[in-house]
Amino acid sequence: MKWNDTLTGIDRRALVSGLALLPVAEALPSTPALAQVVQADPLASWNDGPAKQTIVDFVHATTDQGSPKFVPPEDRIATFDQDGTLWVEHPIYSQVMYCLDRVPAVVELKPALKKFESFKTVLSGDREAIAKLSLHELEQILFTTLTGMSVEAFVAEASKWLETAKHPRWKRLYTELTYQPMLEVLQYFRENGYRTYIVTGGGQDFVRVYSQRVYGIPPEQVVGTAGGTKFIRDTDGKPFLMKEPKLLLNDDKAGKPEGIHLMIGRRPRAAFGNSVGDRDMLEYTSAGDGARLMMLVLHDDAQREYAYGPTRGLPDTRVGTFTPELDAEAKKNGWTVISMKDDWKRIFSLD
Amino acid sequence: MKWNDTLTGIDRRALVSGLALLPVAEALPSTPALAQVVQADPLASWNDGPAKQTIVDFVHATTDQGSPKFVPPEDRIATFDQDGTLWVEHPIYSQVMYCLDRVPAVVELKPALKKFESFKTVLSGDREAIAKLSLHELEQILFTTLTGMSVEAFVAEASKWLETAKHPRWKRLYTELTYQPMLEVLQYFRENGYRTYIVTGGGQDFVRVYSQRVYGIPPEQVVGTAGGTKFIRDTDGKPFLMKEPKLLLNDDKAGKPEGIHLMIGRRPRAAFGNSVGDRDMLEYTSAGDGARLMMLVLHDDAQREYAYGPTRGLPDTRVGTFTPELDAEAKKNGWTVISMKDDWKRIFSLD
């Protein structure tokens, strides 16, 4: 296996440092309740306030034929970061959890991997040690667990994991930890003729496994960090696509507008993010003519979710960094910051 | 400027050899006539026969809820090669004509390019010499004329060219030389809930300029050979995407299924092509479960369009090669070959 050295966009600390923070056993009661509210208000989980009003005003202005800000239907593209914008990203990205969880099975298939320090460390289960893996070692883990199999085999593996793996704090499936207010935004935009796209630093193939079911977003509207595939034949001569350890698109920071151009070919009218990784996507969106909406989710609710920043007195945890510079840029450019604490009545779709 | 050496998929002869074949002055009368037929038959420009019947049967079987071959709407993806499948590719790909036509303007901006033999040759206008350019020289021309500018500047340039440049034989705009029977297939598939995608070896950004207007296919449904972009700032600090001389996806041969996975993430239910460049796309399509449709356009109509193969006694012109091996594979696998001469009542949308 050849390691690709171009995966420079991944911040090692951002990926695994959260591991050390995992609570050993935290048993918050899970209180699922059916969300069968008659939605006269399409944004029912939002408190009245400037964030909600900004969204409603934008959708009204861009879909009203008489408005000077009217946007023709074909041009209605809205892009959404995933981790920290549509679902929980703390204490560690769920896809990295997936890769770490897959290590034992991969090592069983390829025992030679046990010789690598990185694999030894993951197999040891020592969270402190895993959190200290180098970027290069982490790349080994990611490429080995995400590639070297057919596209179909990957989908089967990832689906199985998603059906059983649970978040350490809430003891719930990761796919249940989506933000209800953002699901409402996705739906509200679609009902108003917008095509909603996920534009994520996460793996494109990974997110496509559940995007339709969880977000109502089909695979072709998921733009993410993408590895190459190779069209080859199996021993019976049947052709298939093999996932290769080769990075085609690092869909983070500048890679987001670049990925949007590659995969969509249109500039978004609205873009939602939560960190410096989304800054370039929001700048690209805002640099277009006419009505544009740029919004950032601020994680300031330690009680119901997490509080991290490091802006506005929030701790710097490196995952999903909302920096003071990003905060200042948002203020300067009139981007709207969504306070999870103040703007959201509820957090999760199953609350 | 740094040349990318990975553009191996381009066959130099395929790209420019047609130039030497250009007629010096051929004045076939152009007979545009409004195509205002009441289309009780969605495939009115097709003669009754096995090719037409195969298309109709496939669409009926996959959209009839009671059929064992029913395909749910979200899975209805049909992919179409462009050059030689949706429009004329002889005597030379129109995008290569565009690049050659742009050389004088590019040299005016960057006079240093005049030092290169390749640019000297193109500026000389000597078709025989241009047809003999090496692959490396041709890459220089393509990268120089297609990159080093903003995405918006490229769209403006390409649009201008498409509004004026004419095909040497018919003296018509290239966008008028689309095949009416294939436009009907696109429309027929869309009316039956299929999303139609172009999957072309041609430039993704180039085809996106006119795909909506000409084929009714939006930019996000064009998969093509794609170069990278770089998200940078102009001197006023305004961010934009610069087209870079870096190949991200060579969307030909195995690159077609690979590109389909990258950009769509689903296996097509139907695939149309006309050459060995489309073989892998058809194989990928056919390797899926359930109903699948694979079709190949055979250019066997020298009078109304062109005849080239080199199969079935047709000459080998290297552009859009329909080889004996491809013909044999089509027969063996039950793929349907469309004879332009026998299956199409008319060729062009403006005939």
XYZ file of C-alpha atoms in Angstrom:
702
model
C 0.000 0.000 0.000
C 1.296 3.397 -0.948
C 0.582 6.286 1.386
C -0.484 9.492 -0.149
C 1.434 12.405 1.285
C -0.881 15.107 0.077
C -3.449 14.792 2.847
C -2.159 18.014 4.313
C -5.537 19.455 5.148
C -6.115 17.095 8.022
C -5.210 18.521 11.356
C -4.101 15.598 13.482
C -5.086 17.289 16.701
C -8.467 18.124 15.233
C -9.023 14.504 14.352
C -8.012 12.595 17.426
C -7.365 14.956 20.313
C -11.014 14.664 21.255
C -10.445 11.012 22.044
C -8.609 11.807 25.236
C -11.607 13.824 26.360
C -14.068 10.956 26.042
C -15.954 10.349 29.269
C -15.372 6.846 30.526
C -18.994 6.269 31.410
C -21.535 9.024 31.262
C -25.155 8.032 31.378
C -27.351 10.927 30.449
C -30.892 9.697 30.131
C -31.978 9.392 26.527
C -35.428 10.849 26.065
C -36.614 10.161 22.545
C -40.012 11.613 21.765
C -41.845 11.686 18.487
C -41.558 15.040 16.758
C -45.052 15.179 15.412
C -45.697 18.883 15.625
C -48.022 20.316 13.015
C -45.529 22.568 11.302
C -47.379 25.723 10.516
C -43.978 27.242 11.206
C -41.364 25.546 8.985
C -38.689 26.583 11.491
C -40.584 25.497 14.619
C -37.444 24.545 16.535
C -36.005 28.022 16.205
C -36.570 30.764 18.761
C -37.731 34.024 17.304
C -34.707 36.237 16.822
C -32.348 37.685 14.240
C -30.999 34.288 13.032
C -34.421 32.815 12.298
C -35.605 36.094 10.801
C -32.568 36.261 8.510
C -33.327 32.815 7.091
C -37.016 33.542 6.549
C -36.320 36.943 4.990
C -33.758 35.447 2.603
C -36.059 32.675 1.431
C -38.972 35.095 0.972
C -36.892 37.651 -0.920
C -35.290 35.138 -3.269
C -38.478 33.242 -4.138
C -40.872 36.184 -4.549
C -41.074 36.976 -8.270
C -41.747 40.606 -7.466
C -38.686 40.978 -5.261
C -35.546 42.702 -6.582
C -33.652 39.829 -4.905
C -35.557 37.103 -6.783
C -33.381 34.107 -7.737
C -34.528 31.881 -10.618
C -35.146 28.272 -9.537
C -32.219 26.802 -11.490
C -29.843 29.029 -9.547
C -31.150 28.092 -6.100
C -28.238 26.193 -4.566
C -27.672 26.021 -0.815
C -24.583 24.328 0.638
C -24.181 22.940 4.146
C -21.102 21.806 5.979
C -21.860 18.609 7.904
C -19.702 18.085 11.014
C -20.746 20.653 13.622
C -23.292 22.229 11.265
C -25.767 19.396 10.663
C -24.698 16.913 13.338
C -22.430 16.529 16.361
C -18.682 16.593 15.706
C -17.505 16.267 19.314
C -15.537 14.791 20.878
C -14.268 13.314 17.601
C -15.519 13.155 14.006
C -17.693 10.089 13.641
C -15.873 9.008 10.488
C -12.582 8.886 12.391
C -14.326 6.750 15.028
C -15.426 4.500 12.166
C -11.851 4.141 10.914
C -10.514 3.384 14.395
C -13.293 0.845 14.978
C -12.457 -0.903 11.694
C -8.799 -1.470 12.586
C -9.225 -4.899 14.258
C -11.094 -6.315 11.235
C -8.554 -4.880 8.795
C -5.652 -6.265 10.797
C -7.295 -9.683 10.822
C -7.374 -9.585 7.014
C -3.839 -8.176 6.760
C -1.856 -9.332 9.814
C 1.277 -7.626 8.480
C -0.265 -4.307 9.555
C 0.340 -5.278 13.191
C 3.978 -4.395 12.638
C 3.132 -0.707 12.287
C 3.268 1.321 15.487
C 0.107 3.154 14.457
C -1.935 -0.030 14.249
C -0.432 -1.380 17.470
C -1.484 1.818 19.208
C -5.061 1.666 17.956
C -5.332 -2.025 18.855
C -4.115 -1.241 22.374
C -7.256 0.850 22.939
C -5.181 3.387 24.877
C -7.033 6.634 24.162
C -4.227 8.880 25.354
C -1.802 7.116 23.007
C -4.257 7.184 20.083
C -4.754 10.908 20.594
C -1.002 11.331 20.130
C -0.756 9.561 16.748
C 1.167 11.588 14.191
C -0.499 12.922 11.045
C 1.372 10.344 8.988
C 0.256 7.496 11.264
C -3.313 8.706 11.170
C -3.183 8.820 7.371
C -2.117 5.178 7.414
C -5.168 4.314 9.500
C -7.571 6.331 7.346
C -6.310 5.083 3.990
C -6.098 1.479 5.140
C -9.591 1.396 6.588
C -11.280 3.388 3.805
C -9.636 1.914 0.699
C -8.526 -1.357 -0.859
C -12.082 -2.626 -1.256
C -14.876 -2.253 -3.761
C -17.274 0.658 -3.518
C -20.046 -1.816 -2.632
C -18.009 -3.492 0.128
C -17.318 -0.070 1.633
C -21.011 0.849 1.620
C -21.867 -2.454 3.332
C -19.200 -1.961 6.024
C -20.078 1.659 6.742
C -23.826 0.880 6.835
C -23.266 -1.880 9.382
C -21.219 0.428 11.604
C -23.780 3.235 11.399
C -26.522 0.861 12.506
C -24.735 -0.053 15.726
C -22.018 2.422 16.745
C -23.132 4.864 19.410
C -21.979 8.253 20.536
C -20.154 7.976 23.878
C -22.134 10.762 25.582
C -25.694 10.174 24.459
C -25.440 6.432 23.757
C -27.319 6.983 20.552
C -26.595 6.252 16.909
C -24.575 9.025 15.279
C -27.321 9.468 12.713
C -29.733 10.342 15.527
C -27.531 13.221 16.619
C -28.498 15.561 13.795
C -29.647 19.055 14.682
C -33.420 19.376 14.367
C -33.285 23.148 13.611
C -30.928 22.463 10.685
C -33.075 19.610 9.356
C -35.880 22.163 9.284
C -33.685 24.612 7.369
C -32.837 21.894 4.789
C -36.518 21.081 4.353
C -37.561 24.746 4.249
C -35.021 25.493 1.526
C -36.087 22.467 -0.526
C -39.753 23.399 -0.226
C -38.779 26.731 -1.710
C -37.061 25.267 -4.750
C -33.500 25.168 -3.442
C -31.286 22.172 -4.090
C -29.525 21.397 -0.814
C -25.954 20.124 -0.988
C -23.667 18.839 1.735
C -20.145 20.230 1.313
C -18.051 18.443 3.908
C -14.428 17.866 4.824
C -15.603 14.365 5.677
C -15.415 11.499 3.228
C -17.767 11.834 0.284
C -18.387 8.092 0.062
C -18.996 7.851 3.810
C -21.579 10.635 3.975
C -23.341 9.360 0.846
C -24.142 6.121 2.684
C -26.716 7.860 4.913
C -27.319 11.316 3.407
C -30.644 10.454 1.759
C -32.073 8.725 4.793
C -30.809 11.211 7.375
C -30.897 14.557 5.570
C -33.076 13.904 2.525
C -30.007 14.667 0.395
C -29.225 12.213 -2.433
C -25.648 10.955 -3.002
C -25.168 13.151 -6.072
C -25.664 16.202 -3.842
C -22.904 15.265 -1.426
C -19.546 16.962 -2.067
C -16.816 15.773 0.242
C -13.215 14.777 0.560
C -12.894 12.216 -2.198
C -10.440 9.465 -2.892
C -9.876 7.981 -6.308
C -11.318 4.735 -7.545
C -9.934 2.351 -10.130
C -12.113 0.520 -12.635
C -10.778 -3.037 -12.669
C -11.989 -6.622 -13.020
C -12.390 -9.305 -10.394
C -11.190 -12.886 -10.916
C -14.459 -13.728 -12.720
C -13.908 -10.882 -15.161
C -16.664 -8.749 -13.643
C -15.719 -5.073 -13.607
C -15.960 -3.032 -10.420
C -14.666 0.145 -8.824
C -11.883 -0.351 -6.280
C -11.353 2.400 -3.694
C -7.777 3.629 -4.006
C -5.536 5.329 -1.436
C -5.281 8.432 -3.615
C -6.700 11.821 -2.681
C -8.657 13.565 -5.459
C -10.303 16.357 -3.509
C -9.469 17.623 -0.029
C -12.799 19.297 0.580
C -11.818 21.619 3.390
C -10.968 25.340 3.490
C -10.122 26.449 -0.114
C -11.025 22.914 -1.185
C -14.673 23.720 -0.473
C -15.194 26.361 -3.178
C -12.933 24.322 -5.477
C -15.027 21.216 -4.790
C -18.247 23.164 -5.328
C -17.019 24.272 -8.744
C -15.906 20.749 -9.656
C -19.056 18.977 -8.517
C -21.824 21.562 -8.934
C -20.450 24.177 -11.299
C -22.527 26.961 -9.759
C -21.878 29.415 -6.939
C -24.177 28.801 -3.954
C -26.791 31.352 -2.973
C -26.643 30.273 0.657
C -23.898 28.595 2.684
C -23.914 27.280 6.244
C -20.849 26.311 8.246
C -19.404 26.409 11.743
C -15.628 26.689 11.527
C -12.575 28.077 9.776
C -12.870 25.115 7.398
C -16.026 26.751 6.031
C -14.664 30.283 5.759
C -13.658 30.019 2.089
C -17.028 28.520 1.143
C -18.796 31.452 2.784
C -16.453 33.956 1.128
C -17.006 32.351 -2.265
C -20.758 32.450 -1.737
C -20.733 36.080 -0.603
C -18.575 37.218 -3.549
C -21.390 36.516 -6.018
C -23.912 39.087 -7.234
C -27.424 39.451 -5.841
C -28.895 37.979 -2.689
C -26.594 35.687 -0.695
C -26.929 34.161 2.759
C -23.951 33.227 4.913
C -24.461 31.644 8.335
C -22.250 30.110 11.021
C -23.336 27.805 13.841
C -21.706 28.713 17.162
C -21.396 25.875 19.667
C -22.104 27.755 22.889
C -24.368 25.298 24.640
C -22.347 23.038 26.937
C -25.453 21.772 28.675
C -27.462 20.569 25.685
C -24.504 19.912 23.330
C -20.980 21.360 23.576
C -19.319 24.720 23.998
C -16.170 25.330 21.990
C -14.743 28.176 20.023
C -12.181 29.450 20.905
C -14.009 32.719 20.415
C -16.445 34.411 22.814
C -14.820 32.814 25.845
C -15.349 29.268 24.544
C -12.549 26.700 24.896
C -10.292 25.839 21.937
C -10.756 22.132 21.338
C -9.399 22.197 17.774
C -12.386 20.322 16.373
C -14.553 22.727 14.378
C -12.640 25.831 15.301
C -14.686 29.036 15.429
C -11.786 31.467 15.814
C -11.836 35.119 16.887
C -10.745 35.965 13.310
C -13.731 34.128 11.856
C -16.012 35.871 14.340
C -14.575 39.255 13.321
C -14.956 38.440 9.632
C -18.568 37.413 10.172
C -19.295 40.697 11.946
C -17.519 42.767 9.304
C -19.290 41.061 6.381
C -22.717 40.783 7.923
C -22.669 36.985 8.130
C -25.137 35.693 10.696
C -23.905 33.727 13.707
C -26.385 31.163 15.051
C -26.177 30.691 18.812
C -27.196 27.117 19.609
C -28.028 28.265 23.136
C -30.184 31.250 22.233
C -31.508 30.450 18.740
C -32.446 26.784 19.046
C -35.440 25.585 21.085
C -34.235 22.028 20.810
C -31.027 20.476 19.570
C -31.600 16.931 18.334
C -34.279 15.516 16.114
C -35.146 12.899 18.764
C -35.230 15.215 21.780
C 3.413 27.531 -16.636
C 3.886 23.967 -15.591
C 2.695 21.278 -17.975
C 0.923 18.352 -16.513
C 2.316 15.123 -17.817
C -0.578 12.963 -16.774
C -2.847 13.847 -19.681
C -2.182 10.460 -21.139
C -5.736 9.733 -22.170
C -5.640 12.161 -25.062
C -4.816 10.557 -28.328
C -2.996 13.172 -30.348
C -4.092 11.717 -33.643
C -7.629 11.588 -32.416
C -7.498 15.258 -31.560
C -5.921 16.905 -34.527
C -5.586 14.456 -37.398
C -9.045 15.480 -38.549
C -7.679 18.926 -39.274
C -5.869 17.743 -42.378
C -9.146 16.386 -43.656
C -10.972 19.707 -43.488
C -12.494 20.631 -46.836
C -11.144 23.936 -48.079
C -14.522 25.186 -49.161
C -17.544 23.014 -49.172
C -20.881 24.688 -49.527
C -23.673 22.303 -48.739
C -26.902 24.234 -48.679
C -28.149 24.771 -45.157
C -31.844 24.058 -44.957
C -33.117 24.992 -41.518
C -36.783 24.304 -41.011
C -38.800 24.622 -37.847
C -39.308 21.289 -36.167
C -42.825 21.891 -35.006
C -44.182 18.398 -35.263
C -46.869 17.487 -32.770
C -44.959 14.791 -30.922
C -47.463 12.082 -30.235
C -44.391 9.909 -30.738
C -41.652 11.053 -28.335
C -39.062 9.487 -30.676
C -40.492 10.921 -33.900
C -37.113 11.201 -35.622
C -36.438 7.484 -35.222
C -37.379 4.918 -37.827
C -39.283 1.962 -36.472
C -36.801 -0.813 -35.820
C -34.961 -2.685 -33.080
C -33.016 0.357 -31.771
C -36.107 2.509 -31.255
C -38.035 -0.452 -29.838
C -35.254 -1.221 -27.360
C -35.394 2.322 -25.975
C -39.175 2.358 -25.682
C -39.288 -1.101 -24.096
C -36.627 -0.147 -21.544
C -38.407 3.042 -20.511
C -41.758 1.274 -20.257
C -40.365 -1.644 -18.248
C -38.446 0.523 -15.781
C -41.230 3.022 -15.110
C -44.192 0.645 -14.883
C -44.807 -0.060 -11.188
C -46.145 -3.495 -12.060
C -43.081 -4.502 -14.053
C -40.443 -6.804 -12.530
C -37.915 -4.411 -14.071
C -39.344 -1.331 -12.308
C -36.682 1.162 -11.197
C -37.517 3.600 -8.366
C -37.325 7.241 -9.456
C -34.282 8.104 -7.315
C -32.280 5.436 -9.129
C -33.159 6.592 -12.650
C -29.821 7.835 -13.967
C -28.990 7.873 -17.689
C -25.544 8.900 -18.917
C -24.646 10.151 -22.393
C -21.280 10.615 -24.007
C -21.251 13.885 -25.953
C -18.847 13.933 -28.925
C -20.217 11.631 -31.613
C -23.171 10.624 -29.416
C -25.055 13.901 -28.956
C -23.336 16.091 -31.556
C -20.857 15.989 -34.428
C -17.253 15.168 -33.548
C -15.811 15.216 -37.082
C -13.482 16.244 -38.494
C -12.169 17.453 -35.119
C -13.578 17.890 -31.606
C -15.093 21.354 -31.376
C -13.317 22.059 -28.103
C -9.957 21.480 -29.791
C -11.055 23.924 -32.518
C -11.845 26.368 -29.723
C -8.365 25.988 -28.239
C -6.674 26.445 -31.630
C -8.839 29.492 -32.365
C -7.882 31.040 -29.036
C -4.139 30.836 -29.676
C -3.746 34.283 -31.346
C -5.478 36.063 -28.449
C -3.447 34.160 -25.857
C -0.193 34.909 -27.675
C -1.101 38.606 -27.770
C -1.442 38.538 -23.975
C 1.714 36.434 -23.498
C 4.080 37.137 -26.416
C 6.714 34.814 -24.908
C 4.590 31.891 -26.093
C 5.594 32.699 -29.681
C 8.944 31.093 -28.915
C 7.327 27.652 -28.632
C 7.246 25.618 -31.852
C 3.710 24.478 -31.022
C 2.347 28.023 -30.908
C 4.310 29.009 -34.037
C 2.736 26.085 -35.857
C -0.807 26.982 -34.824
C -0.271 30.645 -35.711
C 0.974 29.593 -39.173
C -2.485 28.181 -39.939
C -0.822 25.259 -41.752
C -3.338 22.476 -41.169
C -0.985 19.681 -42.194
C 1.597 20.914 -39.682
C -0.984 21.387 -36.928
C -2.202 17.838 -37.502
C 1.349 16.659 -36.789
C 1.728 18.362 -33.397
C 3.042 15.993 -30.726
C 0.956 15.047 -27.704
C 3.174 17.213 -25.515
C 2.805 20.192 -27.854
C -0.928 19.755 -27.982
C -1.069 19.655 -24.181
C 0.730 22.991 -24.145
C -1.952 24.459 -26.401
C -4.843 23.004 -24.416
C -3.562 23.975 -20.981
C -2.557 27.450 -22.082
C -5.853 28.250 -23.743
C -8.097 26.668 -21.093
C -6.383 27.783 -17.871
C -4.731 30.757 -16.236
C -7.971 32.703 -16.046
C -10.941 32.958 -13.732
C -13.857 30.589 -14.164
C -16.002 33.573 -15.183
C -13.491 34.778 -17.806
C -13.423 31.290 -19.304
C -17.215 31.140 -19.522
C -17.275 34.531 -21.248
C -14.595 33.497 -23.786
C -16.144 30.127 -24.578
C -19.628 31.651 -24.903
C -18.362 34.225 -27.396
C -16.712 31.533 -29.501
C -19.790 29.303 -29.473
C -21.914 32.208 -30.727
C -19.784 32.707 -33.818
C -17.561 29.720 -34.695
C -18.977 27.534 -37.444
C -18.472 23.979 -38.512
C -16.426 23.838 -41.728
C -18.803 21.523 -43.587
C -22.246 22.829 -42.700
C -21.265 26.427 -41.936
C -23.406 26.282 -38.865
C -22.799 26.899 -35.179
C -21.501 23.775 -33.454
C -24.430 23.927 -31.049
C -26.767 23.543 -34.038
C -25.143 20.259 -34.988
C -26.739 18.193 -32.249
C -28.522 14.989 -33.228
C -32.292 15.441 -33.164
C -32.969 11.742 -32.420
C -30.717 11.934 -29.356
C -32.324 15.182 -28.147
C -35.580 13.231 -28.276
C -34.059 10.415 -26.222
C -32.862 12.916 -23.588
C -36.301 14.481 -23.390
C -38.065 11.101 -23.381
C -35.922 9.862 -20.493
C -36.491 13.058 -18.497
C -40.227 12.892 -19.031
C -40.044 9.434 -17.502
C -38.289 10.547 -14.363
C -34.682 9.918 -15.427
C -31.954 12.404 -14.610
C -29.876 12.775 -17.772
C -26.126 13.299 -17.365
C -23.470 14.060 -19.925
C -20.327 11.993 -19.282
C -17.763 13.303 -21.729
C -14.050 13.113 -22.414
C -14.417 16.784 -23.325
C -13.814 19.558 -20.837
C -16.360 19.731 -18.057
C -16.220 23.512 -17.838
C -16.523 23.849 -21.625
C -19.611 21.657 -21.974
C -21.272 23.285 -18.956
C -21.278 26.601 -20.810
C -23.992 25.422 -23.218
C -25.406 22.168 -21.791
C -28.575 23.689 -20.340
C -29.423 25.655 -23.469
C -28.539 22.950 -25.973
C -29.406 19.693 -24.195
C -31.605 20.823 -21.302
C -28.898 19.449 -18.978
C -27.826 21.713 -16.074
C -24.117 22.229 -15.270
C -24.273 19.995 -12.189
C -25.241 17.100 -14.472
C -22.190 17.424 -16.704
C -19.302 15.096 -15.849
C -16.244 15.693 -17.984
C -12.506 15.924 -18.061
C -11.838 18.378 -15.267
C -8.919 20.567 -14.397
C -8.290 21.946 -10.954
C -9.120 25.427 -9.776
C -7.461 27.481 -7.092
C -9.377 29.716 -4.721
C -7.342 32.939 -4.582
C -7.799 36.707 -4.274
C -7.487 39.392 -6.912
C -5.608 42.638 -6.300
C -8.728 44.151 -4.689
C -8.931 41.256 -2.239
C -11.955 39.751 -3.942
C -11.808 35.950 -3.928
C -12.253 33.977 -7.152
C -11.524 30.588 -8.688
C -8.545 30.486 -11.046
C -8.432 27.689 -13.622
C -5.207 25.729 -13.082
C -3.185 23.585 -15.516
C -3.726 20.524 -13.330
C -5.735 17.490 -14.369
C -8.191 16.208 -11.732
C -10.233 13.801 -13.821
C -9.453 12.364 -17.256
C -13.004 11.405 -18.081
C -12.331 8.909 -20.836
C -12.260 5.092 -20.902
C -11.897 3.846 -17.255
C -12.123 7.504 -16.232
C -15.812 7.463 -17.170
C -17.023 5.009 -14.515
C -14.541 6.564 -12.077
C -15.920 10.014 -12.872
C -19.490 8.777 -12.543
C -18.748 7.455 -9.067
C -17.000 10.682 -8.059
C -19.630 13.057 -9.377
C -22.896 11.101 -9.169
C -22.227 8.259 -6.744
C -24.732 5.939 -8.415
C -24.413 3.403 -11.207
C -26.344 4.460 -14.334
C -29.361 2.490 -15.496
C -28.758 3.496 -19.113
C -25.606 4.563 -20.940
C -25.127 5.834 -24.496
C -21.802 6.137 -26.279
C -20.189 5.716 -29.668
C -16.569 4.676 -29.218
C -13.975 2.702 -27.284
C -13.808 5.689 -24.932
C -17.320 4.740 -23.770
C -16.731 1.006 -23.426
C -15.931 1.075 -19.697
C -18.972 3.241 -18.966
C -21.201 0.715 -20.717
C -19.519 -2.204 -18.945
C -19.959 -0.502 -15.583
C -23.606 0.152 -16.354
C -24.249 -3.400 -17.508
C -22.543 -4.938 -14.435
C -25.318 -3.667 -12.149
C -28.375 -5.659 -11.118
C -31.788 -5.326 -12.742
C -32.726 -3.574 -15.959
C -29.890 -1.830 -17.788
C -29.691 -0.264 -21.244
C -26.441 0.022 -23.192
C -26.411 1.647 -26.645
C -23.760 2.679 -29.162
C -24.181 5.142 -32.025
C -22.551 3.902 -35.249
C -21.519 6.598 -37.705
C -22.377 4.898 -40.983
C -23.986 7.769 -42.854
C -21.401 9.537 -45.019
C -24.069 11.392 -46.928
C -25.987 12.995 -44.084
C -23.126 13.049 -41.537
C -19.951 10.916 -41.561
C -18.975 7.280 -41.893
C -16.141 6.077 -39.690
C -15.453 3.041 -37.653
C -13.171 1.239 -38.381
C -15.639 -1.608 -38.025
C -18.200 -2.794 -40.576
C -16.087 -1.559 -43.485
C -15.989 2.019 -42.207
C -12.710 3.967 -42.355
C -10.529 4.373 -39.251
C -10.281 8.116 -38.665
C -9.204 7.794 -35.039
C -11.833 10.255 -33.835
C -14.550 8.338 -31.995
C -13.248 4.898 -32.822
C -15.893 2.170 -33.079
C -13.517 -0.794 -33.281
C -14.230 -4.374 -34.371
C -13.561 -5.400 -30.746
C -16.201 -2.972 -29.476
C -18.622 -4.242 -32.110
C -17.969 -7.840 -31.039
C -18.415 -6.937 -27.369
C -21.712 -5.202 -28.136
C -22.964 -8.288 -29.974
C -21.822 -10.657 -27.238
C -23.382 -8.611 -24.422
C -26.582 -7.653 -26.184
C -25.756 -3.941 -26.334
C -27.744 -2.184 -29.063
C -25.940 -0.528 -31.972
C -27.754 2.469 -33.456
C -27.209 2.880 -37.198
C -27.433 6.574 -38.041
C -28.251 5.601 -41.615
C -31.024 3.117 -40.867
C -32.385 4.182 -37.478
C -32.542 7.954 -37.826
C -35.082 9.747 -40.030
C -33.207 12.976 -39.664
C -29.845 13.848 -38.206
C -29.759 17.432 -36.993
C -32.237 19.393 -34.927
C -32.363 22.099 -37.602
C -32.737 19.807 -40.639
